[in-house]
Tab-separated table of C-alpha atoms and ligand atoms in Angstrom:
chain	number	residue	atom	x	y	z
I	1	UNK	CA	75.493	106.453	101.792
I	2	UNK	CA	74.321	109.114	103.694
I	3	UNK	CA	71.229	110.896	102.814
I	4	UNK	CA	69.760	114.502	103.615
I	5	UNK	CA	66.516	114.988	103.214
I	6	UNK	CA	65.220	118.544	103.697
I	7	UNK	CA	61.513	119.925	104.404
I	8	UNK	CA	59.922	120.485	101.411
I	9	UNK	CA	58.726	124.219	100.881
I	10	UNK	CA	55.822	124.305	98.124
I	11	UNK	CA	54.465	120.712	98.007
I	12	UNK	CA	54.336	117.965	95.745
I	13	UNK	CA	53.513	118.359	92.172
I	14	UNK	CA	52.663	116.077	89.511
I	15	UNK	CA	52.751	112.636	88.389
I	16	UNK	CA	54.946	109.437	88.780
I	17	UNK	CA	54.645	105.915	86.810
I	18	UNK	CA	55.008	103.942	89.797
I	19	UNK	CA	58.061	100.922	89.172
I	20	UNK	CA	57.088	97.339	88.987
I	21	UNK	CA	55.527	95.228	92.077
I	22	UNK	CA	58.290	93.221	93.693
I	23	UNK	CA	56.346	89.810	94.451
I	24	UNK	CA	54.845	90.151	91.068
I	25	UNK	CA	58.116	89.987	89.705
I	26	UNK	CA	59.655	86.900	91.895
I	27	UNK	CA	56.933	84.644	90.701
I	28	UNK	CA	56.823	85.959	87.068
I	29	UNK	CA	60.336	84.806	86.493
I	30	UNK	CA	60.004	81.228	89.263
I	31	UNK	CA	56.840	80.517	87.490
I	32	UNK	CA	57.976	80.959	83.717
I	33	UNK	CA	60.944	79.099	84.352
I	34	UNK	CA	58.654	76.243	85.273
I	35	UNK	CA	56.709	76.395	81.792
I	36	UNK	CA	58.011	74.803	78.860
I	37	UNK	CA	58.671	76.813	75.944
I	38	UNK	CA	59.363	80.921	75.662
I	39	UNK	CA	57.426	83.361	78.496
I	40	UNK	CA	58.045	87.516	77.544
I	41	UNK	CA	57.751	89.602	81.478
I	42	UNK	CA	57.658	92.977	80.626
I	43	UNK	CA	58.182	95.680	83.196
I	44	UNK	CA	60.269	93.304	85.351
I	45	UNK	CA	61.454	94.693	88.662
I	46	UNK	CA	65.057	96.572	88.626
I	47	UNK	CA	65.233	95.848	92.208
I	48	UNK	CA	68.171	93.837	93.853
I	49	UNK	CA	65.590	91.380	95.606
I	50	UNK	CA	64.039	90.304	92.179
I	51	UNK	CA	67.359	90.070	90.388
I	52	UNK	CA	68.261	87.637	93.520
I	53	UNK	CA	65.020	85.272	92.093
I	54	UNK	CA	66.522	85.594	88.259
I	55	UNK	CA	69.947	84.952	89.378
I	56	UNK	CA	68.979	81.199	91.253
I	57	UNK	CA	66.417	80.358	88.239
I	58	UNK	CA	69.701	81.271	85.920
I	59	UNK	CA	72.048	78.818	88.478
I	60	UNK	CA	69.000	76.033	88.055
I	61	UNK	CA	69.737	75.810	84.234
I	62	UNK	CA	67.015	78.309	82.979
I	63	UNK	CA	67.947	80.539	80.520
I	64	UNK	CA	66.709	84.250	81.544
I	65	UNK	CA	68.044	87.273	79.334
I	66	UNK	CA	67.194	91.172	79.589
I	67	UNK	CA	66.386	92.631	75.778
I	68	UNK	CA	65.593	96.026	76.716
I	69	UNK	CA	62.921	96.196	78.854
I	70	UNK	CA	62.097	92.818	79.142
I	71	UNK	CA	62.726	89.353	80.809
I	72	UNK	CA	62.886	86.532	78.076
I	73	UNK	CA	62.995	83.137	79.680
I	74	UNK	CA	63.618	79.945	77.930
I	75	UNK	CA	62.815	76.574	79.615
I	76	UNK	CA	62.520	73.279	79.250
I	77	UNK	CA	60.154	73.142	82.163
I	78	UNK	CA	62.405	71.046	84.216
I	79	UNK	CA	65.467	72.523	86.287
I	80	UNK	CA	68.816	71.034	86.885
I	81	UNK	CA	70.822	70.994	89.628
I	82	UNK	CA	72.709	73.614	90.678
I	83	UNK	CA	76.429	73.693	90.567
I	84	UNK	CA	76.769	75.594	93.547
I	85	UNK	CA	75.242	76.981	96.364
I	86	UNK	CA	71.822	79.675	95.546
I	87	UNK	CA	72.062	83.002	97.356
I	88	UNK	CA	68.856	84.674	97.993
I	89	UNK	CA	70.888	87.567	99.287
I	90	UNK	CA	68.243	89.816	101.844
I	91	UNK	CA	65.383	88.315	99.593
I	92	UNK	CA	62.740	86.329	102.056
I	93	UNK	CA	60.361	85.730	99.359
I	94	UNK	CA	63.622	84.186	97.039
I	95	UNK	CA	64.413	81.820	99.886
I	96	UNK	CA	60.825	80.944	100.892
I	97	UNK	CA	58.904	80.148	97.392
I	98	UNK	CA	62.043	78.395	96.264
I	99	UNK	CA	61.862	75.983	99.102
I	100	UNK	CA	58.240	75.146	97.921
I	101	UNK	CA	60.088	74.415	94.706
I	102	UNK	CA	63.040	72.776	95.346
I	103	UNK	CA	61.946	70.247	98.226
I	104	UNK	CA	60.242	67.770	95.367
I	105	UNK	CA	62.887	68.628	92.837
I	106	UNK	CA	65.364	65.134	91.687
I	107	UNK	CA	68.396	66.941	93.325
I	108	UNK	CA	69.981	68.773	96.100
I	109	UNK	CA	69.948	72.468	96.731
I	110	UNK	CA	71.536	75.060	99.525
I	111	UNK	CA	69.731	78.168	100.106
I	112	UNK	CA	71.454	81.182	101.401
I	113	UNK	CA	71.212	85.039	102.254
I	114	UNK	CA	72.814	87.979	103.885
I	115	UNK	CA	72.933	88.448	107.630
I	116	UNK	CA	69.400	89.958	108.141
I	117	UNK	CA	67.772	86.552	106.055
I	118	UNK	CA	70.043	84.048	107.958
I	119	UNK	CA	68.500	85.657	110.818
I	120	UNK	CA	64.346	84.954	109.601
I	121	UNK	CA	62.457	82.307	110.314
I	122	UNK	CA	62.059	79.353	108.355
I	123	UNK	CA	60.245	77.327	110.727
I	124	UNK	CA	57.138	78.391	109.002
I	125	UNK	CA	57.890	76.753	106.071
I	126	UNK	CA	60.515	74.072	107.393
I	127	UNK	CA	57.769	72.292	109.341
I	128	UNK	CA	54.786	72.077	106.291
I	129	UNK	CA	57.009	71.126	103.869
I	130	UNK	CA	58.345	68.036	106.495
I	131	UNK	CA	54.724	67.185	106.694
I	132	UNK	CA	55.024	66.436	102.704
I	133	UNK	CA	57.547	64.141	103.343
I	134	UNK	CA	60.477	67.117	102.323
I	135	UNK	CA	64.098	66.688	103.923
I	136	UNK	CA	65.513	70.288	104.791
I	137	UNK	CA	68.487	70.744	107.229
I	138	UNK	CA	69.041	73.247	108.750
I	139	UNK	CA	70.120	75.891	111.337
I	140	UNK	CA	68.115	75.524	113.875
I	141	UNK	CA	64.863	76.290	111.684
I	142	UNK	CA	67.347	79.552	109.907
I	143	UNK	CA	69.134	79.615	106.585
I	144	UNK	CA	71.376	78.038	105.425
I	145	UNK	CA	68.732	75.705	104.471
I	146	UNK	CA	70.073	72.667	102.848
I	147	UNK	CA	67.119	70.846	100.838
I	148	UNK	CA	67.437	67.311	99.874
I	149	UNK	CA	65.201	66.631	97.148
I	150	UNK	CA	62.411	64.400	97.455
I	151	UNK	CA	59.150	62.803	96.176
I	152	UNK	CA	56.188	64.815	98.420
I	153	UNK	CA	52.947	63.960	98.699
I	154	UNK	CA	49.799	66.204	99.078
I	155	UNK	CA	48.364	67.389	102.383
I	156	UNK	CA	45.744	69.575	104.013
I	157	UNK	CA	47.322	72.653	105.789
I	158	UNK	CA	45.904	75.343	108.447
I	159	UNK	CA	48.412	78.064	108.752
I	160	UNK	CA	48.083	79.816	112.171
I	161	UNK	CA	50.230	82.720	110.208
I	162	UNK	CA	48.295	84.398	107.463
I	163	UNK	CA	51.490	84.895	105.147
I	164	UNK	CA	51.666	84.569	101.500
I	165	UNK	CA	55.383	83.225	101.351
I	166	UNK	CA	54.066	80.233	103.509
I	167	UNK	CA	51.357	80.124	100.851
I	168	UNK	CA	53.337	80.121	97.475
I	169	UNK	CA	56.001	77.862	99.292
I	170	UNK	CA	52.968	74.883	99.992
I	171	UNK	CA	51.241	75.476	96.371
I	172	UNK	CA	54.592	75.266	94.636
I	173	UNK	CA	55.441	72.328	96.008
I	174	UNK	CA	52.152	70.582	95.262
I	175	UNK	CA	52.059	71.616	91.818
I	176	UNK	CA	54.243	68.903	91.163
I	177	UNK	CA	52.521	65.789	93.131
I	178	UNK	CA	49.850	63.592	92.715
I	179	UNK	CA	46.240	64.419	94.546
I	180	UNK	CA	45.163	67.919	96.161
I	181	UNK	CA	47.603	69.863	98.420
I	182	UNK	CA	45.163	72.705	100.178
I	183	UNK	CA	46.709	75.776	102.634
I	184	UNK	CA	44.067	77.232	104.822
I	185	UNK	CA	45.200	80.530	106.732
I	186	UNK	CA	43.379	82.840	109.292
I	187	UNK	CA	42.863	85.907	106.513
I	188	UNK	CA	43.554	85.936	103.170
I	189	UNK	CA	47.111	87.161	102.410
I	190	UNK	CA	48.412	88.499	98.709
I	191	UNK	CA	47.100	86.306	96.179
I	192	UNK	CA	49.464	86.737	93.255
I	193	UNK	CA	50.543	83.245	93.225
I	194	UNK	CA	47.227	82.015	92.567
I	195	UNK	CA	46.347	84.772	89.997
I	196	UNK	CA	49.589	83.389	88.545
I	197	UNK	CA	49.536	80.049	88.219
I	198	UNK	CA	45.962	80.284	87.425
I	199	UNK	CA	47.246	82.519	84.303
I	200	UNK	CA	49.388	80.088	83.216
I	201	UNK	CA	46.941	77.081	83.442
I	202	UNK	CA	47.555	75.749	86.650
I	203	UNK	CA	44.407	73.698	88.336
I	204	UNK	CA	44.019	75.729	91.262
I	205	UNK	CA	40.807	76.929	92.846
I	206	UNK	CA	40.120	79.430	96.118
I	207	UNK	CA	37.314	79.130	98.690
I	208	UNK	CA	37.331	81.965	101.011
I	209	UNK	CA	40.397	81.434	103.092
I	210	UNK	CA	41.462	78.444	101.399
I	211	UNK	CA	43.384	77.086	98.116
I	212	UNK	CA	43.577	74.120	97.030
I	213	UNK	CA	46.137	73.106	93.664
I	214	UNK	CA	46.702	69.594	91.728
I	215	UNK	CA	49.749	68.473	89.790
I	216	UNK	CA	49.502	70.954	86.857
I	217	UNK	CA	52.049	71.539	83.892
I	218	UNK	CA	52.545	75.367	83.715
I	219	UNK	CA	52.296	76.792	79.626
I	220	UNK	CA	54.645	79.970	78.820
I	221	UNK	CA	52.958	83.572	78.794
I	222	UNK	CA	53.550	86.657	78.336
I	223	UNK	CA	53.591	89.180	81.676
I	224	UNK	CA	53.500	92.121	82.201
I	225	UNK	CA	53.744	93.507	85.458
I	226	UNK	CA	51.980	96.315	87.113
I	227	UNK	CA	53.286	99.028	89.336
I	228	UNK	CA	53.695	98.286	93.497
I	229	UNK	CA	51.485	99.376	95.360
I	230	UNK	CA	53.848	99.102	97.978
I	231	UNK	CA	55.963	101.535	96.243
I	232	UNK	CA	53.250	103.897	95.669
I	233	UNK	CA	52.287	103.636	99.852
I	234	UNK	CA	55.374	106.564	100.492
I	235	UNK	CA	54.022	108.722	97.679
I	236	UNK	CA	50.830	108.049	98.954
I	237	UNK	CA	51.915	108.988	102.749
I	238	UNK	CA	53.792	112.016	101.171
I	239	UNK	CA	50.857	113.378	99.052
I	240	UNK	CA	48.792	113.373	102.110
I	241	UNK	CA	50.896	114.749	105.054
I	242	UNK	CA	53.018	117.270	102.837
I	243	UNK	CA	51.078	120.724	102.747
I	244	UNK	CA	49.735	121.943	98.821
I	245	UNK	CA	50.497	118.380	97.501
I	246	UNK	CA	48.394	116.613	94.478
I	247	UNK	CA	49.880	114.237	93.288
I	248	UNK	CA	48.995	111.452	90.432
I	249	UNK	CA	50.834	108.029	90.629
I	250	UNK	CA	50.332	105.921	87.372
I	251	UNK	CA	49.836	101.867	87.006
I	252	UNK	CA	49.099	100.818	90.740
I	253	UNK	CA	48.705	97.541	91.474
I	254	UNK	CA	44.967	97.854	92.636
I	255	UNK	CA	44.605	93.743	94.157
I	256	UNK	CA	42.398	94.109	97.037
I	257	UNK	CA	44.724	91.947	98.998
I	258	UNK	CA	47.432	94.513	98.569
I	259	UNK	CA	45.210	97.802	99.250
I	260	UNK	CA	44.838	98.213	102.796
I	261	UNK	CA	46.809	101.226	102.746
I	262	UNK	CA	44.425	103.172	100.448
I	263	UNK	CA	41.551	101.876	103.062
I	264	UNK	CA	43.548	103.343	106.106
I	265	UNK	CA	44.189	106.717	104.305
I	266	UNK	CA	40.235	106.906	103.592
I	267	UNK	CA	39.379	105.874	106.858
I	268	UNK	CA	41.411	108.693	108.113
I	269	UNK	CA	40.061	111.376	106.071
I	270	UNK	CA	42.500	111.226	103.608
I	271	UNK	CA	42.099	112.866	100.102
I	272	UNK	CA	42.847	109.837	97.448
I	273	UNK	CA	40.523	108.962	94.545
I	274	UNK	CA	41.457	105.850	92.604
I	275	UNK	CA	40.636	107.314	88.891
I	276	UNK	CA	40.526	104.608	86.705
I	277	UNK	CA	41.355	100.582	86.792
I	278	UNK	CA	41.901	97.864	83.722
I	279	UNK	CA	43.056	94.110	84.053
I	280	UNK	CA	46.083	93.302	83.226
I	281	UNK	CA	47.838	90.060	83.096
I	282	UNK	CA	44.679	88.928	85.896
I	283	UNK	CA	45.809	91.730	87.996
I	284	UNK	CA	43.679	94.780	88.857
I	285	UNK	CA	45.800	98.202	87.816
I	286	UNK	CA	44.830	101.613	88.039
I	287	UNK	CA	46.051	105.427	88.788
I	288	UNK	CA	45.586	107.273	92.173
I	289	UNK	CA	44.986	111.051	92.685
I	290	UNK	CA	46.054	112.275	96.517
I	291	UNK	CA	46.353	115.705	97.911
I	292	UNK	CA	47.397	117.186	101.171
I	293	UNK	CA	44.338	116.020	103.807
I	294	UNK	CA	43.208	116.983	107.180
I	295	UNK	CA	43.944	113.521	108.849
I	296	UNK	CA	42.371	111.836	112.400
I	297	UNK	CA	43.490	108.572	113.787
I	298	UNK	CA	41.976	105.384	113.412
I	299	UNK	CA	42.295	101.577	114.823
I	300	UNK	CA	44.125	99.305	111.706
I	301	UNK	CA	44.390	95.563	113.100
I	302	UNK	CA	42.742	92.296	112.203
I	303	UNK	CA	41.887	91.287	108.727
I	304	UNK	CA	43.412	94.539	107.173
I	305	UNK	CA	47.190	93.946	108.437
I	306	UNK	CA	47.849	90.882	105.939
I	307	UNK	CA	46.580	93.461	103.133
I	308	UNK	CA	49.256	96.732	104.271
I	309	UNK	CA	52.004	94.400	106.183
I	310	UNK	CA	54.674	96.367	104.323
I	311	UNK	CA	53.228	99.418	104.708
I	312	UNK	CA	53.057	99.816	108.486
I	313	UNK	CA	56.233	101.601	108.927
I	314	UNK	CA	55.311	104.301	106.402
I	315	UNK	CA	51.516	103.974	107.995
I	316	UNK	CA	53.214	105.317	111.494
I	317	UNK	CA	54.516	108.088	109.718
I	318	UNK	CA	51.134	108.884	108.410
I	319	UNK	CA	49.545	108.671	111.933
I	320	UNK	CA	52.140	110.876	113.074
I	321	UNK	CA	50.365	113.803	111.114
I	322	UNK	CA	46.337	112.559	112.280
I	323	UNK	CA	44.771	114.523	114.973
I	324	UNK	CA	44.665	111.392	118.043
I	325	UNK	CA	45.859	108.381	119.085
I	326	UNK	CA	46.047	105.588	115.876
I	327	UNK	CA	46.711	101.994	117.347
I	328	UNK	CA	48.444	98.869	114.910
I	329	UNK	CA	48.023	95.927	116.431
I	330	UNK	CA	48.039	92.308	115.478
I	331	UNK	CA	51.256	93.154	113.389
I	332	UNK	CA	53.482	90.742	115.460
I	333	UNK	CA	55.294	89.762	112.151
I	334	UNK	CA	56.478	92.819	111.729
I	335	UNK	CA	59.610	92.243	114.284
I	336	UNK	CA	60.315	89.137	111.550
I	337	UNK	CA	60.877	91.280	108.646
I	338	UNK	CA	64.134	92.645	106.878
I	339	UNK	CA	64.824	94.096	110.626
I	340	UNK	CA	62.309	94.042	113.698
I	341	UNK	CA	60.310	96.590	112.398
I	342	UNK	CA	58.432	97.465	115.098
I	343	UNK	CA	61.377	98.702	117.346
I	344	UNK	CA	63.188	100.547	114.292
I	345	UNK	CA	60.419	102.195	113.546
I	346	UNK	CA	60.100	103.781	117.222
I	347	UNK	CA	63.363	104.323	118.313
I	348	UNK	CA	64.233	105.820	115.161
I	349	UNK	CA	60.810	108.037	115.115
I	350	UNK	CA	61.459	108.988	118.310
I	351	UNK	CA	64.929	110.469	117.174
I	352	UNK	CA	62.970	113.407	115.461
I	353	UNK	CA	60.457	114.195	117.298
I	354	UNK	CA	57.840	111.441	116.826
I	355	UNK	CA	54.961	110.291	119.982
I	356	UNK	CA	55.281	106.677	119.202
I	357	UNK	CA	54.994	103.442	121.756
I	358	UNK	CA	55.864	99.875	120.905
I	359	UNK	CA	53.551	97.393	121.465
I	360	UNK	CA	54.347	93.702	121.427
I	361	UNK	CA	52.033	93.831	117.972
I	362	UNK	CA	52.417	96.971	117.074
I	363	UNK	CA	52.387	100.487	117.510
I	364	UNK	CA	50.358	103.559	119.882
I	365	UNK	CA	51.251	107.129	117.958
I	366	UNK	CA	49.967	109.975	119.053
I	367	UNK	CA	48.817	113.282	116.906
I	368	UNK	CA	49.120	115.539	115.275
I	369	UNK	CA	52.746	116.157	115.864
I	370	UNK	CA	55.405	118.763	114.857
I	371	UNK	CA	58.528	116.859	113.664
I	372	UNK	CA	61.618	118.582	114.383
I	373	UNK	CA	64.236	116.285	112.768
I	374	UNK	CA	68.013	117.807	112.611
I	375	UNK	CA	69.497	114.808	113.461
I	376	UNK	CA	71.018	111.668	112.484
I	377	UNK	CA	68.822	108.044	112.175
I	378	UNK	CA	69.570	104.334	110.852
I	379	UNK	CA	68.244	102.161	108.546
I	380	UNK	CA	69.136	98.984	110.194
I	381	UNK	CA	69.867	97.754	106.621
I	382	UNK	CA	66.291	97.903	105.980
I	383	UNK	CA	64.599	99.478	102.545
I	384	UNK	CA	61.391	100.249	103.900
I	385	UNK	CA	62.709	101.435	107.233
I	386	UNK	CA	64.970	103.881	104.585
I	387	UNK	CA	61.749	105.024	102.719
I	388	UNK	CA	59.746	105.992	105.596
I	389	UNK	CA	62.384	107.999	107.441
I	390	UNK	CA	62.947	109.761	104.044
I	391	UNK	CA	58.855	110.427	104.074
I	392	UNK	CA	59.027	111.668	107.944
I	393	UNK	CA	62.159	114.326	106.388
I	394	UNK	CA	60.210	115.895	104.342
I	395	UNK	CA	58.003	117.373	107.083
I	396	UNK	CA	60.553	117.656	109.635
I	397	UNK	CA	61.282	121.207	110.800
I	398	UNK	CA	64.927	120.586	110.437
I	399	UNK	CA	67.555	118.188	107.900
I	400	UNK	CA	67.138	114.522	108.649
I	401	UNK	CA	70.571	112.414	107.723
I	402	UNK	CA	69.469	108.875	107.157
I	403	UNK	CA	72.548	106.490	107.223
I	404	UNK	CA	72.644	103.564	104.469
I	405	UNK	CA	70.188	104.900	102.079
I	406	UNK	CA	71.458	102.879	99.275
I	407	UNK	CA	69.627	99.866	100.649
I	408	UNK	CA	66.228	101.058	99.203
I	409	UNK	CA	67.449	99.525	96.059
I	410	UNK	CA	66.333	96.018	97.650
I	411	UNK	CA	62.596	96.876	96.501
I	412	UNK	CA	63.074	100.534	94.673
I	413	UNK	CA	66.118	102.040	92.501
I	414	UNK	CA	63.629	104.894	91.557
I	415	UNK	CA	62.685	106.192	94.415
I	416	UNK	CA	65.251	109.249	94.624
I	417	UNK	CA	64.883	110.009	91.374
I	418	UNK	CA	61.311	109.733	91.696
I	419	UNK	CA	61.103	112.109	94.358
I	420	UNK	CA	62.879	114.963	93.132
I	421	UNK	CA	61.157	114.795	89.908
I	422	UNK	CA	57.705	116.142	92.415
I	423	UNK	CA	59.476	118.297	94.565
I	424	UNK	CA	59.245	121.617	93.308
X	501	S3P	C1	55.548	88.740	100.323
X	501	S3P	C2	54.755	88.437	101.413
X	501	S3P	C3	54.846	89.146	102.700
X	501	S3P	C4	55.566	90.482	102.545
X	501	S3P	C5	56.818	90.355	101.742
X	501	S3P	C6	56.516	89.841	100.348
X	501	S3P	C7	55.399	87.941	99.094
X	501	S3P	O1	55.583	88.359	103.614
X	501	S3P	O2	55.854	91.022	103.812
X	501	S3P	O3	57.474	91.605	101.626
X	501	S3P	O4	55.899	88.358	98.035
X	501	S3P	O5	54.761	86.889	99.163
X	501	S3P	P1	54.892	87.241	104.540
X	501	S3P	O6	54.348	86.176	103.667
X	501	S3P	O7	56.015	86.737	105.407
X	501	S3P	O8	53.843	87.955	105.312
């Protein structure tokens, strides 16, 4: 689908409840289907990646039914073998948390995905999970990954990568073997597994960079799950970089592990006031006020990238619109993403009007810069890549036609619909 997106006139207006967090949802509906007995998610995410983790938990024998707005799932705390093969479709975190579950599992299992997963790498997990004692085939460290279940046994891991798939994938699989299976990584990376399985009575305890779980039998719960914060980061770079916009956006996901963005838009002057947080379900949640800033450039690299890894791409459309030169680096992951992210994000910035430079870790972007759009740019099958281009059109001088759009409904259905209802 082909998408126009025009230069908005008289700014952003009003308020948007911002759709449910996308990780949160993956491991509400993996980790209830672990529990024994009834969990209730509310607010579960409508996106196509999520459904991908509800659809392999369904093919494992759990039952998992919509009633309305919420995810009822029914297990016996065990899973069964699948009939066929699981696809994960473009879902990363799908492929990588469920090979933390499935290498100590009784049975066999083949993981699978679209064209842009087949093409990730699964080293990173592959080669911890082997140190367990887990038996994965497969193509040449890619998906298909074909997981022969057997009996791990705990171990002591220093990730070079701070990445919480890697994470999740090594405390999943030790929640189900004797003695303590710790993952150590350079900076802390989204927590939300370990806020999880906490919730749900797992023994599980951090210490700075490092968590260590036992052998723990989850209980049922009920969820509910905040909004995304990485959602909210292109309302957030739209608030900001549109002229006359204020803007509220309604149940954030506030987890300091996940707020880097809101750090960077500070840090560069922006206008954004976080009005008013609550707990819920162990996660922090609040609303966020922005309005049109005054931006200047800033340095965003070490600790921070872990905390706005998703964000980056809409981040360089922000520091297109701050007054001098804002360098990413240490984003290197970013070229293993849905697409390489790094190179889409120049070459197609570039394409209307952009001054952006790849790095090998990141990205040089000079401002403040007129966009002048009226032209055509891809998506490389990428949501985020989709989003951000959509956030450059709405300063660009002239129409911006952004190819594929329907592939934001990998992390966000809403977002059209959300948009218009703030565009005067
Ligand atoms: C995710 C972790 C991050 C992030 C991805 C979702 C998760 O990946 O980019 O979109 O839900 O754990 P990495 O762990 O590969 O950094």
């Amino acid at each position: 689908m082909l998408k126009f997106v025009n230069k908005i006139k008289n700014g952003l207006k009003g308020s948007v409840t911002i759709p449910a967090d996308k990780s949160i949802s993956h491991r509400a509906v993996m980790f209830t289907s672990l529990a024994k007995g009834k969990s209730v998610i509310k607010n579960f995410s409508k996106g196509q990646d999520p459904l991908s983790s509800v659809s392999i938990c369904k093919a494992l024998g759990i039952d998992a039914e919509f009633e309305n707005d919420l995810l009822i799932i029914n297990s016996t705390g065990k899973l069964a073998a699948p009939k066929g093969i699981l696809d994960c479709r473009n879902s990363g975190t799908t492929m990588r948390l469920m090979s933390g579950i499935l290498a100590g599992q009784s049975f066999n299992s083949i993981l699978t995905g679209d064209e842009s997963l087949s093409n990730r790498p699964m080293k990173r997990i592959i080669e911890p999970l082997a140190l367990m004692g887990a038996e994965i085939l497969s193509n040449d460290y890619k998906a298909p990954l074909n997981i022969h279940g057997k009996n791990l046994h705990a171990i002591n891991y220093t990730s070079k990568l701070a990445s919480a798939q890697v994470k999740s994938c090594i405390l999943l699989a030790g929640l189900n073997i004797e003695g303590k299976t710790s993952f150590t990584e350079p900076y802390i990376s989204r927590n939300h597994t370990e806020i999880m399985l906490k919730y749900m009575g797992a023994n599980i305890h951090t210490n700075n960079n490092s968590v260590t779980i036992e052998k723990s039998q989850l209980e049922p719960r009920t969820i509910e799950i905040c909004g995304d914060i990485s959602s909210a980061a292109y309302f957030i770079v739209a608030g900001l970089i549109v002229p006359n916009s204020k803007i509220i956006l309604r149940n954030v996901g506030l987890n300091p592990t996940r707020t880097g963005i809101i750090e960077v838009a500070e840090k560069m002057g922006g206008n954004i006031e976080v009005l008013d947080k609550k707990t819920v379900s162990g996660e922090i949640v609040g609303d966020i006020q922005i309005s049109y800033s005054d931006l200047k450039a800033c340095i965003i690299e070490g600790e921070i990238i872990p905390r706005l890894i998703d964000e980056l791409p809409v981040i360089a459309v922000l520091a297109t619109q701050a007054e001098g030169t804002t360098v990413i680096k240490n984003a290197q992951d970013l070229r293993h993403k849905e697409s390489d992210r790094i190179k889409a994000v120049v070459t197609e910035m570039k394409k209307i009007g952009a001054d952006i430079n790849e790095t090998p870790d990141g990205f040089v972007i000079n401002g403040k810069k007129l966009l002048t759009g009226g032209c055509e740019v891809e998506t490389y099958h990428d949501h985020r890549l989709a989003m951000s281009l959509y956030v450059a059109g709405l300063i660009c001088e002239k129409t911006v036609a952004i190819k594929d759009f329907e592939w934001v409904d990998i992390s966000f259905p809403e977002f059209d619909r959300l948009f218009n209802s703030i565009i005067l």
